[in-house]
CSV table of C-alpha atoms in Angstrom, one decimal:
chain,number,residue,atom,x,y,z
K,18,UNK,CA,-28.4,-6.0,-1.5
K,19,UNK,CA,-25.4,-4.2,-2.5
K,20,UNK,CA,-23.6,-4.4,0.7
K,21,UNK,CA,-24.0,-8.2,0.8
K,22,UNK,CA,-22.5,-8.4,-3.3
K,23,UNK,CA,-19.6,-6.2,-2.0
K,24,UNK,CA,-19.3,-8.6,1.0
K,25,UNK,CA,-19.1,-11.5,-0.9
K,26,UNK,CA,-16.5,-10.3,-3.0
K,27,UNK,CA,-14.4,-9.3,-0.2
K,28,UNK,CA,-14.7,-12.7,1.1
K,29,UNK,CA,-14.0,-14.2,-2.7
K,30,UNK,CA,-10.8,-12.4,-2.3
K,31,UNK,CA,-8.9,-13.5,0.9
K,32,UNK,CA,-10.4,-16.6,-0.2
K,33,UNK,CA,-8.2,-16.6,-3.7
K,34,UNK,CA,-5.7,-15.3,-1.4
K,35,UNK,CA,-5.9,-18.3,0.8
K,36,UNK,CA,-5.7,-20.4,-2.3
K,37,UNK,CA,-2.4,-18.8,-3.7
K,38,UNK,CA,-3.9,-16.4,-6.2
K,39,UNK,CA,-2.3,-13.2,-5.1
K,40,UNK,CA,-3.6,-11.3,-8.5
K,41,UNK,CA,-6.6,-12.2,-8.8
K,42,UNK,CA,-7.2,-8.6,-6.4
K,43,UNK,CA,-6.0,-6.7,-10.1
K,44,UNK,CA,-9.0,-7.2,-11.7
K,45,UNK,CA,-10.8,-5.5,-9.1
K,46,UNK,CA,-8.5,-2.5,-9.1
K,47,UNK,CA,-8.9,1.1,-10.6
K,48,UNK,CA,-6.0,2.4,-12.5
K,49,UNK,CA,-4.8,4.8,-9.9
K,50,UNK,CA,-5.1,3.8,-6.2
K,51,UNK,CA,-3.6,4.3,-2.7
K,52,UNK,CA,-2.0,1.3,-1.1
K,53,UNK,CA,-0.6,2.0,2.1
K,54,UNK,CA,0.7,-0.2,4.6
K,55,UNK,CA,1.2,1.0,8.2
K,56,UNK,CA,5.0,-0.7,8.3
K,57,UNK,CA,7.1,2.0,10.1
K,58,UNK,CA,10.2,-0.2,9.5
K,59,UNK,CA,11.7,-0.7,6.1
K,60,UNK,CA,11.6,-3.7,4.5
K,61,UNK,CA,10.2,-5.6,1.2
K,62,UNK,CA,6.8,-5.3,2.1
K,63,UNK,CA,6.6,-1.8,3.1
K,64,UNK,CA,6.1,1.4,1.1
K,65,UNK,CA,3.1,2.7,-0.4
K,66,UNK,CA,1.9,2.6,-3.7
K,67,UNK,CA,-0.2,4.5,-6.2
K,68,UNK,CA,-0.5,2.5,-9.6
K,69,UNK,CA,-2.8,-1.1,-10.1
K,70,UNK,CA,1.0,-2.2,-11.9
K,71,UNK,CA,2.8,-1.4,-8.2
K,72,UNK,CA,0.3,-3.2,-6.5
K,73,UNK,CA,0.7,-6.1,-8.4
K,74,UNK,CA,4.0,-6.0,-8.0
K,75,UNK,CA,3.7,-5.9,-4.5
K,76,UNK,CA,0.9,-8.6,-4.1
K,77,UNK,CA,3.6,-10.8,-6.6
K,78,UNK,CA,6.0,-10.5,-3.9
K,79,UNK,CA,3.7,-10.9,-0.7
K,80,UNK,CA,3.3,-14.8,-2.6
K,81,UNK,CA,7.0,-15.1,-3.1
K,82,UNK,CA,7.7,-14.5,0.3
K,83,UNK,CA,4.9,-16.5,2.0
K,84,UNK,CA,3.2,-18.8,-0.8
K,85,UNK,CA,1.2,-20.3,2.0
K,86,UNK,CA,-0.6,-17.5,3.9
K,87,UNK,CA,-3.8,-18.3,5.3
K,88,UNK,CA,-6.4,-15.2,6.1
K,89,UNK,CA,-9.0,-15.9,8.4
K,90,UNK,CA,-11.5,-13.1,8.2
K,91,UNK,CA,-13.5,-12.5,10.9
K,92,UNK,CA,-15.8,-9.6,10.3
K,93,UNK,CA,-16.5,-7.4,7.1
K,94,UNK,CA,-18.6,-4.5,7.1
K,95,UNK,CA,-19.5,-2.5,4.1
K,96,UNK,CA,-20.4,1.0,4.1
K,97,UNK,CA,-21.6,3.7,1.5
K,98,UNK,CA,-23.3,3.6,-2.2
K,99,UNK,CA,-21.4,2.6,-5.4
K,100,UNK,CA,-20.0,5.6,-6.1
K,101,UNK,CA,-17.9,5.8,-2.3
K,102,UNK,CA,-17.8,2.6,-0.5
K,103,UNK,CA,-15.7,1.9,2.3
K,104,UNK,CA,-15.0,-1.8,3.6
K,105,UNK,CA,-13.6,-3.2,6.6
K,106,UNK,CA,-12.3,-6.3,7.1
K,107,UNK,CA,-10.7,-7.8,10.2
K,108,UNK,CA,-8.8,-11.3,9.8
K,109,UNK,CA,-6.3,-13.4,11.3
K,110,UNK,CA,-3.5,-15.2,9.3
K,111,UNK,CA,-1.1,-18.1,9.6
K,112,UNK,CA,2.0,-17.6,7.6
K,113,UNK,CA,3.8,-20.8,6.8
K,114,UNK,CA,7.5,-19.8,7.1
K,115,UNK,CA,10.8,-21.6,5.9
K,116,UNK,CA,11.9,-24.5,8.4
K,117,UNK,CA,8.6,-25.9,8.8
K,118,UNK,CA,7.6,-23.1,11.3
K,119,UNK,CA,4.8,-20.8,11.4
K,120,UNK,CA,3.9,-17.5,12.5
K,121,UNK,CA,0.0,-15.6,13.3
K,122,UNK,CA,-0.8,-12.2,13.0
K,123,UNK,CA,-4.0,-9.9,13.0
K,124,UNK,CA,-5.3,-6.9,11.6
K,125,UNK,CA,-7.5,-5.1,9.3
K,126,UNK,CA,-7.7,-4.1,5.9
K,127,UNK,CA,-9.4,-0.6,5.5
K,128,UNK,CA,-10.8,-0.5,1.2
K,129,UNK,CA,-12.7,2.4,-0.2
K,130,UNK,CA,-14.2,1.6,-3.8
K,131,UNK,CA,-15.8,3.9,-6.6
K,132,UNK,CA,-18.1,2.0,-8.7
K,133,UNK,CA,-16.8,-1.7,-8.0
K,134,UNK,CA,-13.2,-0.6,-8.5
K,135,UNK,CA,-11.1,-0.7,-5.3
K,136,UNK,CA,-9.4,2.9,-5.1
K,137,UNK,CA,-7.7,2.7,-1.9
K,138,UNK,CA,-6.1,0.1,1.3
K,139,UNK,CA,-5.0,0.8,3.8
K,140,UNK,CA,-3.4,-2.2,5.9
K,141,UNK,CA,-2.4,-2.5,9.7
K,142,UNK,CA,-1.1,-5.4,11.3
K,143,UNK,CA,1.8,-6.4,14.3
K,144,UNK,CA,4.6,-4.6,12.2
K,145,UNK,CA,7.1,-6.5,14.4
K,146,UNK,CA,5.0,-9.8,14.1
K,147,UNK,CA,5.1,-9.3,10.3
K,148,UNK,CA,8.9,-7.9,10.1
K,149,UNK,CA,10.1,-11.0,12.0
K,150,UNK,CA,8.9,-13.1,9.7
K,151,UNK,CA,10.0,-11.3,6.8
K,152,UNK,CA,13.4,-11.3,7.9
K,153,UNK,CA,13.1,-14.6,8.7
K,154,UNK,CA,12.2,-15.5,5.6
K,155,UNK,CA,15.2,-13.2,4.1
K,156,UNK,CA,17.7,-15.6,6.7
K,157,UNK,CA,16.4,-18.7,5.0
K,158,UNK,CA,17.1,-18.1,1.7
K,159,UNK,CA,14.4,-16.0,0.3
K,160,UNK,CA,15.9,-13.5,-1.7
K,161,UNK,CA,12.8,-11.5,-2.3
K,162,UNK,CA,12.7,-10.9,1.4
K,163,UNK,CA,15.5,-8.9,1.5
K,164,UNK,CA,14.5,-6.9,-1.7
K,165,UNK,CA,13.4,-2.8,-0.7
K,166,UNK,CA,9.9,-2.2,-0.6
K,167,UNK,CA,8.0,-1.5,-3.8
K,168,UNK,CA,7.0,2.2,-3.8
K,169,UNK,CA,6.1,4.4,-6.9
K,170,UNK,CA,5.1,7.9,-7.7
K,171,UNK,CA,2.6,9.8,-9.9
């Protein structure tokens, strides 16, 4: 029963996302956390974070620089008890980019929670699927997407 709640809210998420809420994912964060997205190159979506304000910051931008993403998740699977949970969700998106054109990438999202509080993600993706399109972005006037990555420290 608990894995399917956990599911479900996993799936209410991307599906907020797909609607253009990029905060709704706050309420469901602990005060301290560890964001980390597996970007090697530098650029406004990179970085790592460690504070529920960063990552709002950072899921602020992610809707500046695409407002309309679409996430098509294909498989979650939830692990653990309340108290450690680990959740892994694999999707595809389409990324609606400036000039009418539009870009697909894959990957996975790797969340642990502690008592219904998300304390930790860790993203992969294409990083040169997902820089392209940043920088395209950047090339077509968005000036968010050519901003440095939002990083803080404890």
């Amino acid at each position: 029963m608990y894995h399917t709640i956990v599911k479900g809210q996993v799936k209410k998420t991307f599906d907020q996302f797909n609607l253009g809420d990029f905060l709704s994912v706050q309420k469901m964060m602990a005060d301290r956390l560890e964001i980390h997205q597996m970007f090697k190159q530098d650029h406004a979506l990179g970085g790592n974070r460690h504070t529920k304000h960063a990552a709002a910051q950072w899921y602020a931008r992610l809707g500046q620089i695409f407002p309309q993403v679409h996430f098509a998740v294909s498989d979650i699977q939830v692990k653990g008890w309340p108290w450690y949970t680990v959740i892994t969700a694999h999707w595809q998106d389409t990324l609606a980019l400036a000039n009418n054109k539009t870009v697909h990438n894959q990957g996975q999202h790797r969340i642990t929670m502690r008592w219904f509080r998300i304390t930790g993600v860790e993203m992969v993706t294409d990083e040169e699927i997902a820089a392209a399109a940043i920088a395209h972005q950047a090339q077509h006037g968005i000036s968010e997407a050519k901003l440095p990555p939002i990083t803080d420290t404890l």
